[in-house]
Amino acid sequence: MPHNVIHMNAGRLASRLVRRFCTQAKSLSNSEVTKKRNDLFTKEKARQIANISRLEKIQVQHIGPPEECTLLMNKGLSTPFNCAMHIQELLVTRSVVALVNGQPWDMHKPLVEDCELQFLHFKDEDAKIPNEVLWRTGSYILGYVLENAFKDNFYVELCSFPKPDVRSGSFVYDADLKTQHWQPSPTELNCLSAIGFKLQCYDIKFEPLEVDASVALTMFKSAQIPEIAATSATGNTITVYRMGTHIDITRGPLIASTNLIYRYSVTAIHDIESPDYGPLKRVQGIIMPQQLPIHYWTYEFLSERATKLNPAPVPSLKSKQKLAAENGS
Amino acid sequence: MAALGNRVAALGRIRLLRSSVFIQCRYSNTLPEATVEKHRKSKLAQDPEESETESLVAPRDYKYVYPEFLPDPKPQYRDRIREKLEHEDMFRRRTVLKIPEFYVGSILAVLVSDPYAPGKKNRFVGICINRSGHGLRSQFTLRNVVDGQGMEITYELYNPTIQGIEVLKLEKRLDPHLFYLRDALPEYSTIPFDFEPVPHPPGATIPVNPVKVKLRPRPWHERWERQDLQGLQDLELPERFYERAREVAKPWEKYDLMKQYRESINDDDAAKIMGYVYKKIQELEKTKER
Amino acid sequence: MLRFRYRFRQRNLPSAEGTGSGPAGRISKMRKLVTALIRHERIEGKHPYLDEARGYAERLIDEAVRNGDQHKPTMEIANYWLLEKDLLHKLFKVLVPRYENASTSYTKMWNLPTVYPGGGYHMALLELRNNPWPDVIPQQREVKNNLINVLIKAAKEDHEKNQQLTEHKQSEFTDQSTDTGTTTSQSP
């Protein structure tokens, strides 16, 4: 940690978007917060599974190669990943995200009704959805990197990340790192990248969980949550994703597993000014999938472009719809 | 169309003296792309005098009426520019001399200019036994028996010394040539020089003469029993001739589609050429009416 | 009219059906190949034989397309070339409608890779167009929407935009220099 960094004082605690577990605590650490979120997540998940009293069957129609077939799966328990396991190993290893009735759906999100199922991968002729999903996952993993990079005595508050834009050349996470004069050196960026890069050695699933807004509030203590939940189908639920021990809120689907990653880098950290949240840091990075092995020259060329400030909008408290659209969608 | 020029081109690059275009490979029916491009882009091609697409569709049997307009099927003897120039010359000749429609088996009278004949002209009457050649070199052979001596004269259709060609009797025979008349009894080849022309109404179908010719006893010029000839009476040969004929026969040649294709101009190209010829002939006849 | 490259002279194929089988053997072999092609729509064999058979097959189909099955000489030709008589129906009722309006050749020929050590002959593949089998060379996927290609394209457009801006800025600079020249001359 550079010596010229000032540790943030209590004045910052008054900010509306403090994602702390407990406003009364004098010193917080990311690891404590993470642990508590995890416990809540596990409990909530167990509760939801226990709620399923009777196993109902649903008919899932698989469309596309290798085989068009109808599967009989369990309602509320079976995921597209389970369907792929029944069809072919190829679908299990290469599938990024599923299309349920034409809508993007996480691989590990349980199916709730009779539907048509398709699997998408990075080598599709129309790879728009898998690319966006990967970019969103990249942002999500940036959050994980930031929360786990620093020692416990340095607290990192994550703010949000905008809608993924692959053509911009990088994905983004806006966070309050509580340091004002830190320009990361290449070595430091490499260290941050390594945290994300190491994930590919583990087959960590991205588990989505639809939780009630109240549960989400206990996990995140953010004032935005009720507004985000209001935009959901039921009006009161919010999707929360867990990757190993890291938990975060994001709207859209994420990739199936960390073993789909090939390369991951944190390319730059820029200073940005949010009208509502004050000075933040925009952390940028790029990610590449296993299915598209990229030459190191090309990767470095793209990383160079990713160091330029991403033109995505700065996080702010706007109208409900705009907020919901911005916050991790 | 194209052929496997690469292997054949190894035979050598020979300049064909008769052609106006340097054909690099003697046996190739394709020009090198550089040559084609050069001529495509040349200024001579920029203002074509007449477009090819305006040609009419000729009646189906037109290529039998004007067979000399079809070029030699052998690609090494083809030269499109020469063919075009020859066609022009042929049409010009036809404006001066009426060259009638005739077939093998028709009886013709030909008047040629002869410096040694009294009246400087010489008339010959005979039965057409063969038509051959292409373009300006197309020929026909007339046969007659004069004072007991069989004689055949081969005339070139477009020879400028020909003063007139008259069809005395327009008819067809059962065979594409009548060379067996050389071994036939003389009565089948004798045509009196004062043969009265048999009128043929225009537009009527050409009659086919089904006469079966009787041959003299052997020896003959050719082994007629081995050829598929319809216009001969029973040859009355010993069985061994027919056996041997069957042994050496090539019955598959009747169905050898590629051989037939290579020995003739294909239907599409022939139709194109005949369409152009038809158009020109129509124009010719219009000008003659005036 | 044949719409593919054919040789001027036929290959004699002297031992098409064994040593000394001559022209009769050659034609017999051609009939077998043409029959097999019409039946299976894709056959493999030695290149010279298939190349010769290709001409015959195309001519046969051409005759059938031009004249139809009611034309007696065409039926005779088809009867000669197709040794299995159920293929007559296929020729006139399946292949003729398929190739009625074709502007390309009816067959397609491919060269197969040399098998080493092998017998020292070239193998080829002869097929009818629009046959029901999968393509000989499978259609490749489009890759232009791959992540890497999308990023590279975006980077390229970015770079071009920047270049235009720098050019514009340079031209602005030169205009300014001329302007300053005129103003100083006019000032008293």
Short mmCIF file of N, CA and C in Angstrom, two decimals, chain C residues 13-142:
data_model
loop_
_atom_site.label_atom_id
_atom_site.label_comp_id
_atom_site.label_asym_id
_atom_site.label_seq_id
_atom_site.Cartn_x
_atom_site.Cartn_y
_atom_site.Cartn_z
N LEU C 13 -7.68 -45.64 -71.96
CA LEU C 13 -7.87 -46.57 -70.82
C LEU C 13 -7.76 -48.01 -71.30
N PRO C 14 -6.61 -48.43 -71.78
CA PRO C 14 -6.49 -49.74 -72.44
C PRO C 14 -6.78 -50.93 -71.54
N SER C 15 -6.54 -50.75 -70.22
CA SER C 15 -6.84 -51.90 -69.36
C SER C 15 -7.90 -51.53 -68.35
N ALA C 16 -8.98 -50.94 -68.87
CA ALA C 16 -10.06 -50.52 -67.98
C ALA C 16 -10.71 -51.71 -67.30
N GLU C 17 -10.81 -52.83 -68.03
CA GLU C 17 -11.43 -54.03 -67.43
C GLU C 17 -10.45 -55.18 -67.51
N GLY C 18 -9.22 -54.89 -67.16
CA GLY C 18 -8.20 -55.92 -67.26
C GLY C 18 -7.34 -55.67 -68.49
N THR C 19 -6.17 -56.31 -68.52
CA THR C 19 -5.23 -56.08 -69.62
C THR C 19 -5.89 -56.43 -70.94
N GLY C 20 -5.71 -55.54 -71.93
CA GLY C 20 -6.19 -55.82 -73.28
C GLY C 20 -7.69 -55.77 -73.44
N SER C 21 -8.39 -55.06 -72.54
CA SER C 21 -9.85 -54.99 -72.68
C SER C 21 -10.28 -54.00 -73.76
N GLY C 22 -9.37 -53.11 -74.15
CA GLY C 22 -9.59 -52.27 -75.32
C GLY C 22 -10.77 -51.32 -75.20
N PRO C 23 -11.21 -50.77 -76.33
CA PRO C 23 -12.30 -49.79 -76.30
C PRO C 23 -13.60 -50.35 -75.75
N ALA C 24 -13.85 -51.64 -76.02
CA ALA C 24 -15.08 -52.24 -75.49
C ALA C 24 -15.05 -52.24 -73.97
N GLY C 25 -13.89 -52.58 -73.41
CA GLY C 25 -13.73 -52.56 -71.95
C GLY C 25 -13.86 -51.17 -71.40
N ARG C 26 -13.34 -50.21 -72.14
CA ARG C 26 -13.41 -48.81 -71.70
C ARG C 26 -14.87 -48.37 -71.60
N ILE C 27 -15.63 -48.64 -72.65
CA ILE C 27 -17.04 -48.22 -72.63
C ILE C 27 -17.81 -48.97 -71.54
N SER C 28 -17.48 -50.25 -71.40
CA SER C 28 -18.17 -51.03 -70.36
C SER C 28 -17.90 -50.43 -68.98
N LYS C 29 -16.63 -50.05 -68.74
CA LYS C 29 -16.27 -49.43 -67.45
C LYS C 29 -17.00 -48.11 -67.27
N MET C 30 -17.11 -47.36 -68.37
CA MET C 30 -17.80 -46.07 -68.30
C MET C 30 -19.26 -46.25 -67.93
N ARG C 31 -19.87 -47.27 -68.51
CA ARG C 31 -21.29 -47.55 -68.19
C ARG C 31 -21.45 -47.86 -66.71
N LYS C 32 -20.53 -48.64 -66.20
CA LYS C 32 -20.63 -49.02 -64.77
C LYS C 32 -20.48 -47.78 -63.90
N LEU C 33 -19.52 -46.92 -64.25
CA LEU C 33 -19.30 -45.73 -63.44
C LEU C 33 -20.48 -44.78 -63.51
N VAL C 34 -21.03 -44.63 -64.72
CA VAL C 34 -22.18 -43.72 -64.86
C VAL C 34 -23.37 -44.25 -64.09
N THR C 35 -23.57 -45.57 -64.17
CA THR C 35 -24.68 -46.18 -63.41
C THR C 35 -24.47 -45.96 -61.93
N ALA C 36 -23.26 -46.18 -61.47
CA ALA C 36 -22.97 -46.01 -60.03
C ALA C 36 -23.16 -44.57 -59.60
N LEU C 37 -22.76 -43.64 -60.46
CA LEU C 37 -22.91 -42.22 -60.10
C LEU C 37 -24.38 -41.84 -59.98
N ILE C 38 -25.18 -42.32 -60.95
CA ILE C 38 -26.61 -41.97 -60.89
C ILE C 38 -27.27 -42.61 -59.67
N ARG C 39 -26.80 -43.81 -59.32
CA ARG C 39 -27.41 -44.48 -58.17
C ARG C 39 -27.00 -43.81 -56.87
N HIS C 40 -25.67 -43.67 -56.64
CA HIS C 40 -25.19 -43.23 -55.34
C HIS C 40 -24.98 -41.73 -55.24
N GLU C 41 -24.92 -41.05 -56.37
CA GLU C 41 -24.76 -39.59 -56.43
C GLU C 41 -23.42 -39.10 -55.92
N ARG C 42 -22.58 -40.00 -55.41
CA ARG C 42 -21.22 -39.59 -55.05
C ARG C 42 -20.37 -40.85 -55.09
N ILE C 43 -19.36 -40.87 -55.96
CA ILE C 43 -18.49 -42.05 -56.06
C ILE C 43 -17.03 -41.63 -56.01
N GLU C 44 -16.22 -42.60 -55.55
CA GLU C 44 -14.78 -42.38 -55.42
C GLU C 44 -14.09 -43.34 -56.35
N GLY C 45 -12.99 -42.94 -56.91
CA GLY C 45 -12.26 -43.88 -57.76
C GLY C 45 -11.01 -43.24 -58.29
N LYS C 46 -10.42 -43.89 -59.29
CA LYS C 46 -9.18 -43.34 -59.87
C LYS C 46 -9.54 -42.16 -60.76
N HIS C 47 -8.71 -41.17 -60.67
CA HIS C 47 -9.00 -39.89 -61.35
C HIS C 47 -9.26 -40.02 -62.85
N PRO C 48 -8.40 -40.73 -63.61
CA PRO C 48 -8.64 -40.78 -65.07
C PRO C 48 -10.00 -41.39 -65.41
N TYR C 49 -10.38 -42.45 -64.70
CA TYR C 49 -11.65 -43.11 -65.00
C TYR C 49 -12.83 -42.22 -64.67
N LEU C 50 -12.75 -41.57 -63.52
CA LEU C 50 -13.87 -40.69 -63.14
C LEU C 50 -13.95 -39.48 -64.05
N ASP C 51 -12.81 -38.97 -64.47
CA ASP C 51 -12.83 -37.82 -65.37
C ASP C 51 -13.51 -38.17 -66.69
N GLU C 52 -13.18 -39.37 -67.21
CA GLU C 52 -13.85 -39.80 -68.45
C GLU C 52 -15.34 -40.00 -68.21
N ALA C 53 -15.67 -40.66 -67.12
CA ALA C 53 -17.08 -40.94 -66.82
C ALA C 53 -17.87 -39.65 -66.62
N ARG C 54 -17.18 -38.63 -66.15
CA ARG C 54 -17.87 -37.35 -65.89
C ARG C 54 -18.51 -36.81 -67.16
N GLY C 55 -17.72 -36.86 -68.27
CA GLY C 55 -18.25 -36.38 -69.54
C GLY C 55 -19.50 -37.14 -69.96
N TYR C 56 -19.42 -38.46 -69.84
CA TYR C 56 -20.57 -39.28 -70.25
C TYR C 56 -21.77 -39.01 -69.38
N ALA C 57 -21.55 -38.89 -68.08
CA ALA C 57 -22.68 -38.63 -67.18
C ALA C 57 -23.34 -37.29 -67.51
N GLU C 58 -22.50 -36.27 -67.72
CA GLU C 58 -23.06 -34.95 -68.02
C GLU C 58 -23.81 -34.96 -69.34
N ARG C 59 -23.27 -35.66 -70.34
CA ARG C 59 -23.94 -35.70 -71.64
C ARG C 59 -25.26 -36.44 -71.52
N LEU C 60 -25.26 -37.51 -70.74
CA LEU C 60 -26.50 -38.27 -70.56
C LEU C 60 -27.58 -37.41 -69.92
N ILE C 61 -27.21 -36.72 -68.84
CA ILE C 61 -28.19 -35.88 -68.15
C ILE C 61 -28.63 -34.74 -69.07
N ASP C 62 -27.68 -34.22 -69.85
CA ASP C 62 -28.00 -33.12 -70.76
C ASP C 62 -29.04 -33.57 -71.79
N GLU C 63 -28.81 -34.75 -72.37
CA GLU C 63 -29.78 -35.29 -73.35
C GLU C 63 -31.14 -35.45 -72.70
N ALA C 64 -31.15 -36.00 -71.49
CA ALA C 64 -32.42 -36.23 -70.79
C ALA C 64 -33.13 -34.91 -70.52
N VAL C 65 -32.36 -33.90 -70.12
CA VAL C 65 -32.96 -32.59 -69.81
C VAL C 65 -33.51 -31.94 -71.07
N ARG C 66 -32.75 -32.05 -72.16
CA ARG C 66 -33.18 -31.38 -73.40
C ARG C 66 -34.40 -32.06 -74.01
N ASN C 67 -34.35 -33.41 -74.07
CA ASN C 67 -35.34 -34.12 -74.86
C ASN C 67 -36.46 -34.78 -74.06
N GLY C 68 -36.20 -35.08 -72.80
CA GLY C 68 -37.24 -35.73 -72.01
C GLY C 68 -37.36 -37.19 -72.32
N ASP C 69 -38.25 -37.87 -71.58
CA ASP C 69 -38.31 -39.33 -71.72
C ASP C 69 -39.19 -39.79 -72.88
N GLN C 70 -39.96 -38.88 -73.49
CA GLN C 70 -40.83 -39.30 -74.59
C GLN C 70 -40.06 -39.41 -75.90
N HIS C 71 -38.84 -38.86 -75.93
CA HIS C 71 -38.02 -38.87 -77.15
C HIS C 71 -37.34 -40.23 -77.25
N LYS C 72 -37.66 -40.99 -78.32
CA LYS C 72 -37.21 -42.39 -78.39
C LYS C 72 -35.69 -42.54 -78.39
N PRO C 73 -34.94 -41.78 -79.23
CA PRO C 73 -33.49 -41.98 -79.20
C PRO C 73 -32.88 -41.71 -77.83
N THR C 74 -33.42 -40.71 -77.10
CA THR C 74 -32.89 -40.41 -75.77
C THR C 74 -33.15 -41.57 -74.82
N MET C 75 -34.31 -42.18 -74.93
CA MET C 75 -34.61 -43.32 -74.07
C MET C 75 -33.67 -44.47 -74.39
N GLU C 76 -33.36 -44.64 -75.68
CA GLU C 76 -32.41 -45.71 -76.07
C GLU C 76 -31.04 -45.47 -75.47
N ILE C 77 -30.59 -44.22 -75.53
CA ILE C 77 -29.28 -43.87 -74.98
C ILE C 77 -29.27 -44.12 -73.48
N ALA C 78 -30.33 -43.68 -72.80
CA ALA C 78 -30.40 -43.85 -71.34
C ALA C 78 -30.44 -45.33 -71.00
N ASN C 79 -31.16 -46.10 -71.81
CA ASN C 79 -31.25 -47.54 -71.58
C ASN C 79 -29.89 -48.20 -71.74
N TYR C 80 -29.10 -47.69 -72.67
CA TYR C 80 -27.76 -48.26 -72.88
C TYR C 80 -26.84 -47.93 -71.72
N TRP C 81 -26.86 -46.67 -71.29
CA TRP C 81 -25.89 -46.22 -70.29
C TRP C 81 -26.22 -46.65 -68.87
N LEU C 82 -27.51 -46.79 -68.57
CA LEU C 82 -27.87 -47.18 -67.21
C LEU C 82 -28.13 -48.67 -67.18
N LEU C 83 -27.20 -49.39 -66.54
CA LEU C 83 -27.28 -50.85 -66.54
C LEU C 83 -28.39 -51.34 -65.62
N GLU C 84 -28.68 -50.54 -64.57
CA GLU C 84 -29.78 -50.91 -63.67
C GLU C 84 -31.00 -50.10 -64.05
N LYS C 85 -32.04 -50.79 -64.50
CA LYS C 85 -33.15 -50.11 -65.19
C LYS C 85 -34.03 -49.28 -64.26
N ASP C 86 -33.94 -49.48 -62.95
CA ASP C 86 -34.73 -48.61 -62.06
C ASP C 86 -34.16 -47.19 -62.05
N LEU C 87 -32.93 -47.04 -62.51
CA LEU C 87 -32.34 -45.71 -62.54
C LEU C 87 -32.88 -44.86 -63.69
N LEU C 88 -33.53 -45.50 -64.66
CA LEU C 88 -34.15 -44.73 -65.74
C LEU C 88 -35.20 -43.79 -65.16
N HIS C 89 -35.99 -44.34 -64.23
CA HIS C 89 -37.00 -43.52 -63.58
C HIS C 89 -36.34 -42.38 -62.82
N LYS C 90 -35.25 -42.70 -62.11
CA LYS C 90 -34.57 -41.67 -61.32
C LYS C 90 -34.02 -40.58 -62.23
N LEU C 91 -33.47 -40.98 -63.37
CA LEU C 91 -32.88 -39.99 -64.28
C LEU C 91 -33.93 -39.01 -64.77
N PHE C 92 -35.06 -39.55 -65.26
CA PHE C 92 -36.04 -38.68 -65.90
C PHE C 92 -36.97 -38.01 -64.91
N LYS C 93 -37.20 -38.64 -63.76
CA LYS C 93 -38.20 -38.09 -62.84
C LYS C 93 -37.57 -37.34 -61.67
N VAL C 94 -36.30 -37.61 -61.35
CA VAL C 94 -35.66 -36.94 -60.20
C VAL C 94 -34.59 -35.97 -60.67
N LEU C 95 -33.66 -36.46 -61.51
CA LEU C 95 -32.53 -35.62 -61.90
C LEU C 95 -32.91 -34.55 -62.91
N VAL C 96 -33.80 -34.88 -63.84
CA VAL C 96 -34.18 -33.88 -64.85
C VAL C 96 -34.85 -32.67 -64.19
N PRO C 97 -35.84 -32.86 -63.29
CA PRO C 97 -36.39 -31.68 -62.61
C PRO C 97 -35.36 -30.93 -61.80
N ARG C 98 -34.38 -31.68 -61.22
CA ARG C 98 -33.37 -31.02 -60.40
C ARG C 98 -32.49 -30.10 -61.23
N TYR C 99 -32.18 -30.56 -62.47
CA TYR C 99 -31.21 -29.81 -63.27
C TYR C 99 -31.83 -29.07 -64.44
N GLU C 100 -33.16 -28.95 -64.44
CA GLU C 100 -33.84 -28.31 -65.57
C GLU C 100 -33.32 -26.91 -65.84
N ASN C 101 -33.19 -26.12 -64.76
CA ASN C 101 -32.81 -24.72 -64.93
C ASN C 101 -31.39 -24.45 -64.48
N ALA C 102 -30.55 -25.49 -64.53
CA ALA C 102 -29.18 -25.31 -64.04
C ALA C 102 -28.37 -24.51 -65.04
N SER C 103 -27.54 -23.61 -64.53
CA SER C 103 -26.62 -22.87 -65.39
C SER C 103 -25.18 -23.31 -65.16
N THR C 104 -25.00 -24.34 -64.31
CA THR C 104 -23.66 -24.88 -64.06
C THR C 104 -23.63 -26.32 -64.54
N SER C 105 -22.46 -26.94 -64.39
CA SER C 105 -22.38 -28.36 -64.73
C SER C 105 -23.24 -29.17 -63.77
N TYR C 106 -23.58 -30.39 -64.18
CA TYR C 106 -24.44 -31.21 -63.31
C TYR C 106 -23.62 -32.00 -62.30
N THR C 107 -22.33 -32.13 -62.58
CA THR C 107 -21.47 -32.92 -61.69
C THR C 107 -20.38 -32.02 -61.12
N LYS C 108 -19.76 -32.54 -60.07
CA LYS C 108 -18.63 -31.84 -59.47
C LYS C 108 -17.56 -32.88 -59.16
N MET C 109 -16.33 -32.49 -59.41
CA MET C 109 -15.25 -33.46 -59.20
C MET C 109 -14.25 -32.88 -58.21
N TRP C 110 -13.81 -33.75 -57.33
CA TRP C 110 -12.82 -33.33 -56.32
C TRP C 110 -11.62 -34.25 -56.42
N ASN C 111 -10.45 -33.71 -56.14
CA ASN C 111 -9.26 -34.55 -56.04
C ASN C 111 -9.07 -34.94 -54.59
N LEU C 112 -8.79 -36.22 -54.38
CA LEU C 112 -8.60 -36.69 -53.01
C LEU C 112 -7.11 -36.69 -52.67
N PRO C 113 -6.79 -36.65 -51.39
CA PRO C 113 -5.36 -36.65 -51.03
C PRO C 113 -4.69 -37.97 -51.39
N THR C 114 -3.39 -37.86 -51.70
CA THR C 114 -2.64 -39.06 -52.09
C THR C 114 -2.43 -39.93 -50.87
N VAL C 115 -2.69 -41.20 -51.06
CA VAL C 115 -2.45 -42.16 -49.97
C VAL C 115 -1.05 -42.71 -50.15
N TYR C 116 -0.27 -42.57 -49.15
CA TYR C 116 1.11 -43.06 -49.24
C TYR C 116 1.30 -44.24 -48.31
N PRO C 117 2.00 -45.32 -48.69
CA PRO C 117 2.62 -45.58 -49.98
C PRO C 117 1.61 -45.82 -51.12
N GLY C 118 0.59 -46.55 -50.97
CA GLY C 118 -0.46 -46.70 -51.97
C GLY C 118 0.03 -47.29 -53.29
N GLY C 119 -0.86 -47.29 -54.28
CA GLY C 119 -0.56 -47.91 -55.56
C GLY C 119 0.02 -46.95 -56.58
N GLY C 120 0.19 -45.68 -56.21
CA GLY C 120 0.76 -44.71 -57.14
C GLY C 120 -0.26 -44.08 -58.06
N TYR C 121 -1.56 -44.24 -57.77
CA TYR C 121 -2.58 -43.61 -58.63
C TYR C 121 -3.29 -42.51 -57.84
N HIS C 122 -3.80 -41.57 -58.59
CA HIS C 122 -4.53 -40.45 -58.01
C HIS C 122 -5.98 -40.84 -57.84
N MET C 123 -6.51 -40.55 -56.67
CA MET C 123 -7.92 -40.82 -56.40
C MET C 123 -8.71 -39.53 -56.53
N ALA C 124 -9.96 -39.69 -56.93
CA ALA C 124 -10.83 -38.52 -57.08
C ALA C 124 -12.23 -38.88 -56.60
N LEU C 125 -13.03 -37.84 -56.46
CA LEU C 125 -14.41 -38.00 -56.01
C LEU C 125 -15.31 -37.32 -57.03
N LEU C 126 -16.31 -38.02 -57.51
CA LEU C 126 -17.24 -37.46 -58.50
C LEU C 126 -18.62 -37.48 -57.90
N GLU C 127 -19.30 -36.33 -57.91
CA GLU C 127 -20.63 -36.28 -57.31
C GLU C 127 -21.56 -35.46 -58.18
N LEU C 128 -22.85 -35.75 -58.06
CA LEU C 128 -23.87 -34.94 -58.72
C LEU C 128 -24.12 -33.73 -57.84
N ARG C 129 -24.39 -32.59 -58.47
CA ARG C 129 -24.65 -31.38 -57.67
C ARG C 129 -25.98 -31.53 -56.94
N ASN C 130 -26.07 -30.81 -55.83
CA ASN C 130 -27.29 -30.80 -54.99
C ASN C 130 -27.71 -32.21 -54.57
N ASN C 131 -26.70 -33.03 -54.27
CA ASN C 131 -27.04 -34.36 -53.78
C ASN C 131 -27.36 -34.28 -52.29
N PRO C 132 -28.02 -35.34 -51.77
CA PRO C 132 -28.46 -35.25 -50.37
C PRO C 132 -27.36 -35.45 -49.34
N TRP C 133 -26.15 -35.79 -49.76
CA TRP C 133 -25.08 -36.03 -48.76
C TRP C 133 -24.56 -34.71 -48.20
N PRO C 134 -23.90 -34.75 -47.02
CA PRO C 134 -23.27 -33.53 -46.50
C PRO C 134 -22.18 -33.04 -47.45
N ASP C 135 -21.90 -31.75 -47.42
CA ASP C 135 -20.91 -31.17 -48.32
C ASP C 135 -19.57 -31.85 -48.16
N VAL C 136 -18.85 -31.94 -49.29
CA VAL C 136 -17.51 -32.53 -49.24
C VAL C 136 -16.61 -31.67 -48.36
N ILE C 137 -16.67 -30.36 -48.63
CA ILE C 137 -15.98 -29.43 -47.72
C ILE C 137 -17.05 -28.76 -46.89
N PRO C 138 -17.12 -29.09 -45.60
CA PRO C 138 -18.22 -28.54 -44.78
C PRO C 138 -18.13 -27.03 -44.68
N GLN C 139 -19.31 -26.43 -44.59
CA GLN C 139 -19.35 -24.96 -44.50
C GLN C 139 -18.78 -24.50 -43.18
N GLN C 140 -17.84 -23.59 -43.28
CA GLN C 140 -17.19 -23.08 -42.06
C GLN C 140 -18.07 -22.05 -41.39
N ARG C 141 -17.95 -22.00 -40.07
CA ARG C 141 -18.70 -21.00 -39.31
C ARG C 141 -18.15 -19.62 -39.60
N GLU C 142 -19.02 -18.63 -39.51
CA GLU C 142 -18.57 -17.22 -39.59
C GLU C 142 -17.92 -16.85 -38.27
#
